[in-house]
Short mmCIF file of C-alpha atoms and ligand atoms in Angstrom, two decimals:
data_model
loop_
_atom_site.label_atom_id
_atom_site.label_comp_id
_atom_site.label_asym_id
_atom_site.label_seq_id
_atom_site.Cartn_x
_atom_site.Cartn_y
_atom_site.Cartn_z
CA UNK A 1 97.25 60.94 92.49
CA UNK A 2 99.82 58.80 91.38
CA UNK A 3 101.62 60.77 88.57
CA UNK A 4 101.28 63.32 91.29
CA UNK A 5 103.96 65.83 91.10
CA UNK A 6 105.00 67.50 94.73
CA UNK A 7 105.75 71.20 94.21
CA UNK A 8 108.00 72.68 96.58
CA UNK A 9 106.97 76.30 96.04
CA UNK A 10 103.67 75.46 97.30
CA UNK A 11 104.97 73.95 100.58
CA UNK A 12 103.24 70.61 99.93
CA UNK A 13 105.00 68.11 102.45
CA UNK A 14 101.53 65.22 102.31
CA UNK A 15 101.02 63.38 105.70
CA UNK A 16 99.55 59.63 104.88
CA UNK A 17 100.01 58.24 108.26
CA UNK A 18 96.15 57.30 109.51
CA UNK A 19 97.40 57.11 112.93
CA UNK A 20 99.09 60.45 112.65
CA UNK A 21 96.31 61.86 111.23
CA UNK A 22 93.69 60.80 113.66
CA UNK A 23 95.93 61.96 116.28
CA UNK A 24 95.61 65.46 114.78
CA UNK A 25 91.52 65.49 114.13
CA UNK A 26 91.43 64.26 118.18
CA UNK A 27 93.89 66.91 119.21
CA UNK A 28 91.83 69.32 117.88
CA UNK A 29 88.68 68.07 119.72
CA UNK A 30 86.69 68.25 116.84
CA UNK A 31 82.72 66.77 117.39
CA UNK A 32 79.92 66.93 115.29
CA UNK A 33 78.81 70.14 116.73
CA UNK A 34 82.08 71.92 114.89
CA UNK A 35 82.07 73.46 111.58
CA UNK A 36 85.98 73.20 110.63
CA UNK A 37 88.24 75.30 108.03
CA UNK A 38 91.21 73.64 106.56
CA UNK A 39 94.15 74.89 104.79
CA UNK A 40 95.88 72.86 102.34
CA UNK A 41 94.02 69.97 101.52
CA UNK A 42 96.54 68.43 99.73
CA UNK A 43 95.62 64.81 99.33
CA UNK A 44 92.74 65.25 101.26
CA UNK A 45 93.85 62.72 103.50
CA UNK A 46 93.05 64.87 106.61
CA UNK A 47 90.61 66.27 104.75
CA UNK A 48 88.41 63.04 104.73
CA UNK A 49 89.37 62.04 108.71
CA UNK A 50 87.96 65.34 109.55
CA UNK A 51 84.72 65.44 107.26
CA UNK A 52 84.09 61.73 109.75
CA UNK A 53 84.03 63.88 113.01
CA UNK A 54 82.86 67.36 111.92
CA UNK A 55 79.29 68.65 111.47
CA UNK A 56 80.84 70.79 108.24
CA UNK A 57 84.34 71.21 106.71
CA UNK A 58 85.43 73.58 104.72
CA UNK A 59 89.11 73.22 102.30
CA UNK A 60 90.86 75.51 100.70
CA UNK A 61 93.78 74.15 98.46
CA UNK A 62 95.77 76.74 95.98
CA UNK A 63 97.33 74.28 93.93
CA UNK A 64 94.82 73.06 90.82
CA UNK A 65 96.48 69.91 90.14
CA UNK A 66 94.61 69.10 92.52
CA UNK A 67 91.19 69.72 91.88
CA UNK A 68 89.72 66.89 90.16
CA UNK A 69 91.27 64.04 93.27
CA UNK A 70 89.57 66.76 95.59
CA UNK A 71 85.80 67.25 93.82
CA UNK A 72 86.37 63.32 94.14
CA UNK A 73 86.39 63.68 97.60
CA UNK A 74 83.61 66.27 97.71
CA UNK A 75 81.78 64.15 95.70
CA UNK A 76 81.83 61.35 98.64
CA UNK A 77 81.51 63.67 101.46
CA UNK A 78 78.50 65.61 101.80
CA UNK A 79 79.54 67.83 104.78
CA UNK A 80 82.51 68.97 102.78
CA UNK A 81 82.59 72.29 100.23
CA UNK A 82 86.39 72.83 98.74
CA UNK A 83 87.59 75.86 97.72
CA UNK A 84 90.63 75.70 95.04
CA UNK A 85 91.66 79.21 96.19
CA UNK A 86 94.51 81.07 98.13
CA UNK A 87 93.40 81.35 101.34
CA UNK A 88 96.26 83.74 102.40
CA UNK A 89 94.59 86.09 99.71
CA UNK A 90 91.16 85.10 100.41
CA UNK A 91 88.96 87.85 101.85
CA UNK A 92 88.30 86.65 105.72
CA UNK A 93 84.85 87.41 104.82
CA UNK A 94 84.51 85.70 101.92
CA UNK A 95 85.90 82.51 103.84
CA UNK A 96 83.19 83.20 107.06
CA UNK A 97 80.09 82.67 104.53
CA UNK A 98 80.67 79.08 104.51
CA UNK A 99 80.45 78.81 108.67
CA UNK A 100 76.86 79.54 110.92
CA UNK A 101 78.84 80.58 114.02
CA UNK A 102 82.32 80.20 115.38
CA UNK A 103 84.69 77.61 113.98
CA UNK A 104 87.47 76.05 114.08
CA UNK A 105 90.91 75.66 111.77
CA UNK A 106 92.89 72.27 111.41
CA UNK A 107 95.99 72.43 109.42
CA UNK A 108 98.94 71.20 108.13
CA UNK A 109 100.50 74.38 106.86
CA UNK A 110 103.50 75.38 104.72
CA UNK A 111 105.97 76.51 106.72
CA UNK A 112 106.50 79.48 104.70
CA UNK A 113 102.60 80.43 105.17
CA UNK A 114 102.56 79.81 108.84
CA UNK A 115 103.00 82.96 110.68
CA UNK A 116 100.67 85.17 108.39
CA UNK A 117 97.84 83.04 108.45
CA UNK A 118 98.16 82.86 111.59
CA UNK A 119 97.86 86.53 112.60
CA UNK A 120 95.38 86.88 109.70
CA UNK A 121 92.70 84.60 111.90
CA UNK A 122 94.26 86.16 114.95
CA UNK A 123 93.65 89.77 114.16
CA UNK A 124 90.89 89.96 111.75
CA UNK A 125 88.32 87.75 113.36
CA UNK A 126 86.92 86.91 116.41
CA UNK A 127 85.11 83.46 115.11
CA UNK A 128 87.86 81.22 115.40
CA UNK A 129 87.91 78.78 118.52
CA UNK A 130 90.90 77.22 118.54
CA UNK A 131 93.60 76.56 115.12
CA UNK A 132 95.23 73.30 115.73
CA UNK A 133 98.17 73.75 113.38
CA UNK A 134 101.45 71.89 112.30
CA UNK A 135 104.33 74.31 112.21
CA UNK A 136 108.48 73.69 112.42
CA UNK A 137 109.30 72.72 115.51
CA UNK A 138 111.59 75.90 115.69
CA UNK A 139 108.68 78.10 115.52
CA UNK A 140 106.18 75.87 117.80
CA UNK A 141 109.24 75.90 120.50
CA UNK A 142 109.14 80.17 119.96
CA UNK A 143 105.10 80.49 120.49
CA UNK A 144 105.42 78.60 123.61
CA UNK A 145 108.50 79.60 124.89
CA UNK A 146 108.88 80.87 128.57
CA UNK A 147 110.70 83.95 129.73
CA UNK A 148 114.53 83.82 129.84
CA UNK A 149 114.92 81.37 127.48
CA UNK A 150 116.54 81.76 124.12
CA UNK A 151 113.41 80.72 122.18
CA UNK A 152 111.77 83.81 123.64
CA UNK A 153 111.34 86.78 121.68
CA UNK A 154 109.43 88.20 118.79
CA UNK A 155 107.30 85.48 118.21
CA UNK A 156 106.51 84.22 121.58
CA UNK A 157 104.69 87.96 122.92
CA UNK A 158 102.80 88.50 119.21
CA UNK A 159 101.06 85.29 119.18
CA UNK A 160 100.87 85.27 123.58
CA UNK A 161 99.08 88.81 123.13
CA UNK A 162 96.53 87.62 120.94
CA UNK A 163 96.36 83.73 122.26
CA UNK A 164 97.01 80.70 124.66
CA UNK A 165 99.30 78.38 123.20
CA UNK A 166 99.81 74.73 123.68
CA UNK A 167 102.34 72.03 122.37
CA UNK A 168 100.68 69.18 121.71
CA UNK A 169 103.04 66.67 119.95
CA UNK A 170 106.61 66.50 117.94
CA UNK A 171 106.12 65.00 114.57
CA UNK A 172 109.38 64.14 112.93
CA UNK A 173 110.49 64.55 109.29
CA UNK A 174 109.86 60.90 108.11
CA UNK A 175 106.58 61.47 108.63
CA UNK A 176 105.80 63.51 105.65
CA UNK A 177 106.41 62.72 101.85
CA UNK A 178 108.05 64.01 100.97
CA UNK A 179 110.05 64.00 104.28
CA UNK A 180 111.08 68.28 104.59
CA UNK A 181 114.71 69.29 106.05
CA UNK A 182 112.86 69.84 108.87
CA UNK A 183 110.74 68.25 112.05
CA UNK A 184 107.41 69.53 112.95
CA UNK A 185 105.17 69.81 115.99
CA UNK A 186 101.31 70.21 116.06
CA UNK A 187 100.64 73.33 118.47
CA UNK A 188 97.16 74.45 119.47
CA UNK A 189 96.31 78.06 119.55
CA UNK A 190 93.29 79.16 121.36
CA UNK A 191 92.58 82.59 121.08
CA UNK A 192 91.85 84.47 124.31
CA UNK A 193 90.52 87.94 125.43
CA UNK A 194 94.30 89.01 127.08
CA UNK A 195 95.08 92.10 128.77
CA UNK A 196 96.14 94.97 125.99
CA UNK A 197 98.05 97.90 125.23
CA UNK A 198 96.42 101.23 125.16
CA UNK A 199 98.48 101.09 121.48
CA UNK A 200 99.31 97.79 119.61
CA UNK A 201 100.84 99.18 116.99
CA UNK A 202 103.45 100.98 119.59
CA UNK A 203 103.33 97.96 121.48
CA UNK A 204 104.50 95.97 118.59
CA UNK A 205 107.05 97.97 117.62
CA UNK A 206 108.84 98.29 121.27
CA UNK A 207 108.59 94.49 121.40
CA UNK A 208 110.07 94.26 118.13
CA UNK A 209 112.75 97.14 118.63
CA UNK A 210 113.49 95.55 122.56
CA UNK A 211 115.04 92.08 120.53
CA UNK A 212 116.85 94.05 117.77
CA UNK A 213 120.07 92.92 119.42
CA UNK A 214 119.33 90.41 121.78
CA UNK A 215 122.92 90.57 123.65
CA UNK A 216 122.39 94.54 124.75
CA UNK A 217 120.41 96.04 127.18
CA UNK A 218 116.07 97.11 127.17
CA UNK A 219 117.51 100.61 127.06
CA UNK A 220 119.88 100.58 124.76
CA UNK A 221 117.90 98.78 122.20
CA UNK A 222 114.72 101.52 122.88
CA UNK A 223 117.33 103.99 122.51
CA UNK A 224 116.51 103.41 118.81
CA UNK A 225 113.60 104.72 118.98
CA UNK A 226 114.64 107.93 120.33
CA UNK A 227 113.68 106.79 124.15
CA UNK A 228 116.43 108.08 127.03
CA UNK A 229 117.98 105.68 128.64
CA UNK A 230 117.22 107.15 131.69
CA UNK A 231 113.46 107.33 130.32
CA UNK A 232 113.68 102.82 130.31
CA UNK A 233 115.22 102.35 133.60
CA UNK A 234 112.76 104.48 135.33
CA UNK A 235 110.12 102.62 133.61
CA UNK A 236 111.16 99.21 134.18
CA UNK A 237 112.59 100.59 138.04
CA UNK A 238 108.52 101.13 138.60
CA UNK A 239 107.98 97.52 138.16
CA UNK A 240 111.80 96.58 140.27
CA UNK A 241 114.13 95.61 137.05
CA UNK A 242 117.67 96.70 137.29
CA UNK A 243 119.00 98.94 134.27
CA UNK A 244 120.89 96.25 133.21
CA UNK A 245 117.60 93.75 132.35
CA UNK A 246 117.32 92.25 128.63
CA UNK A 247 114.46 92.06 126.83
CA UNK A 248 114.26 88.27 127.46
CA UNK A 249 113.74 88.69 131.09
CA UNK A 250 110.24 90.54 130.80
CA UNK A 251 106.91 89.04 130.86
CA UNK A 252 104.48 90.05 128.23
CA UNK A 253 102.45 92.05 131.02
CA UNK A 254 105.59 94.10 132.25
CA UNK A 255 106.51 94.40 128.34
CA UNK A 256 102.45 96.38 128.28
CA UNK A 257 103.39 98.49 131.54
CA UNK A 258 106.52 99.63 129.56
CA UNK A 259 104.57 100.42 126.45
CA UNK A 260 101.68 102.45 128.52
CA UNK A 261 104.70 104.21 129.98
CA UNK A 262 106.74 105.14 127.04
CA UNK A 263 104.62 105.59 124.43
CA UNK A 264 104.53 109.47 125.02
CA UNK A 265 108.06 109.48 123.58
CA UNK A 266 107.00 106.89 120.12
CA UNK A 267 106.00 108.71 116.97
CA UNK A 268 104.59 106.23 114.71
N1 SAH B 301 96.89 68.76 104.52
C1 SAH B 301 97.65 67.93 103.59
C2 SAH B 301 98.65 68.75 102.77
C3 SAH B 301 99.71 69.46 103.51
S1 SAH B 301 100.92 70.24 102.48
C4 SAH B 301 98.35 66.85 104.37
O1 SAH B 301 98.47 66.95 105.57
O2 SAH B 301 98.78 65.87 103.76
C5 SAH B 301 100.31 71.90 102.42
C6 SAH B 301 99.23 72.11 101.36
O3 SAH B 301 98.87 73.50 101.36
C7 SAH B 301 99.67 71.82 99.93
O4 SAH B 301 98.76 70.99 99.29
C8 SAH B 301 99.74 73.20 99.24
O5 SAH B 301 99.47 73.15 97.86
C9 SAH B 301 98.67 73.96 100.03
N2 SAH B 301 98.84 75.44 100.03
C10 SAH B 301 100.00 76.14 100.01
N3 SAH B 301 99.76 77.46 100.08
C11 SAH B 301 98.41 77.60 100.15
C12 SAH B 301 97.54 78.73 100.23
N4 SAH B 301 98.03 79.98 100.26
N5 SAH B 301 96.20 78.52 100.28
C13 SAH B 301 95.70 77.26 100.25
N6 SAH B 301 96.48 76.15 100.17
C14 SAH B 301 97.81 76.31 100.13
#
């Protein structure tokens, strides 16, 4: 490792810190009943903290610089297969042979990865407990924002729909090497069987087209769609918001009445 070269392109931002990383393997209540997948093993550093707690642990790492200081690794810890693959590519599948039942995902993920693996685990699979993931503090304030606030939007309802999310700690810059432009926080997701849409996909899109402009009105953004104005206020009047309500002041359930309502007028 010492000639080690960080590449940028593949996000790699190593954490070193045992404290830190104990913090993380304990934050994701892992025991030795828990078969664990991780994403970027890096260094292996959290790699080896959670091969001490976990019955199995699986790693996937894309960059093969790194294979020979990981088979090292594997080599020392028998609970522990790693996979020198993409796991934004890999077939979920492919990655569920390695676990017996549910499991559980630990990771400290480039930030550029984040979001898409986590809807990948979030929409095609049901086996994942919890993720217990480090993301930019930016985003980890968005998934657990609360109504009327400015971090609410987009982000907050798609991952909400799907999941419960908790911020567990802030973990600033210096605490990576090398140190990003960034600070972090580990977040918890847990996913959760939440009340649904007759319709995702036109549920996603009126979320999506309800923050195009965050400064005009639910109606007038939906008018995008092709939706009357007078079509939003009588839908949102059912559940006693004004015509004059922003998408930022409804709650993900009132955001599902509105989709149930309207989706008579959304091709797709
Ligand atoms: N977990 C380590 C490394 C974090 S840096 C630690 O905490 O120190 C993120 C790691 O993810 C890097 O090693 C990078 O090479 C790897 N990575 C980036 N994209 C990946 C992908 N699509 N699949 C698997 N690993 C990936």
């Amino acid at each position: 490792m010492e000639n080690f070269k960080f590449k940028k392109e593949f996000g790699q931002n190593f954490i070193f810190d045992g404290n830190l990383l104990s913090a993380i393997v304990s934050d994701a209540g892992i025991t030795s009943d828990d078969e664990v997948l991780e994403i970027g093993a890096g260094a292996g550093t959290l790699t080896k903290k959670l091969c001490e707690k976990a019955k199995k642990v699986v790693s996937y790492e894309i960059d093969k610089n790194l294979t020979e200081h990981l088979y090292e690794i594997q080599k020392q810890n028998q609970n522990l297969q790693v996979e020198m693959k993409d796991a934004l590519k890999e077939n979920i599948d492919e990655i569920e042979k390695h676990f017996s039942g549910n499991y559980k995902i630990v990771a400290n993920l480039p930030y550029y990865i984040t979001s898409p693996m986590i809807f990948k685990f979030l929409e095609q699979t049901q086996r994942v407990s919890s993720m217990t993931v480090m993301v930019q503090k930016e985003v980890a304030e968005r998934f657990s924002a609360k109504e009327n606030s400015k971090e609410y939007g987009i982000a907050t309802i798609m991952i909400n729909y799907h999941a419960d999310v908790e911020y567990l700690r802030t973990v600033g810059r210096q605490m990576f090497t090398p140190p990003p432009n960034v600070d972090s926080a580990l977040i918890k997701i847990t996913p959760a069987n939440k009340e649904k849409a007759n319709n995702d996909e036109i549920f996603a899109l009126m979320v999506k087209t309800a923050f195009s402009s965050r400064r005009k009105t639910l109606s007038n953004n939906l008018s995008k769609l092709g939706i009357s104005k007078s079509d939003v206020d009588n839908a949102i009047g059912d559940f006693g918001k004004p015509p004059t309500t922003r998408a930022e002041q409804l709650s993900i359930h009132e955001f599902i009445l509105l989709s149930n309502k309207l989706q008579k007028f959304v091709k797709i």
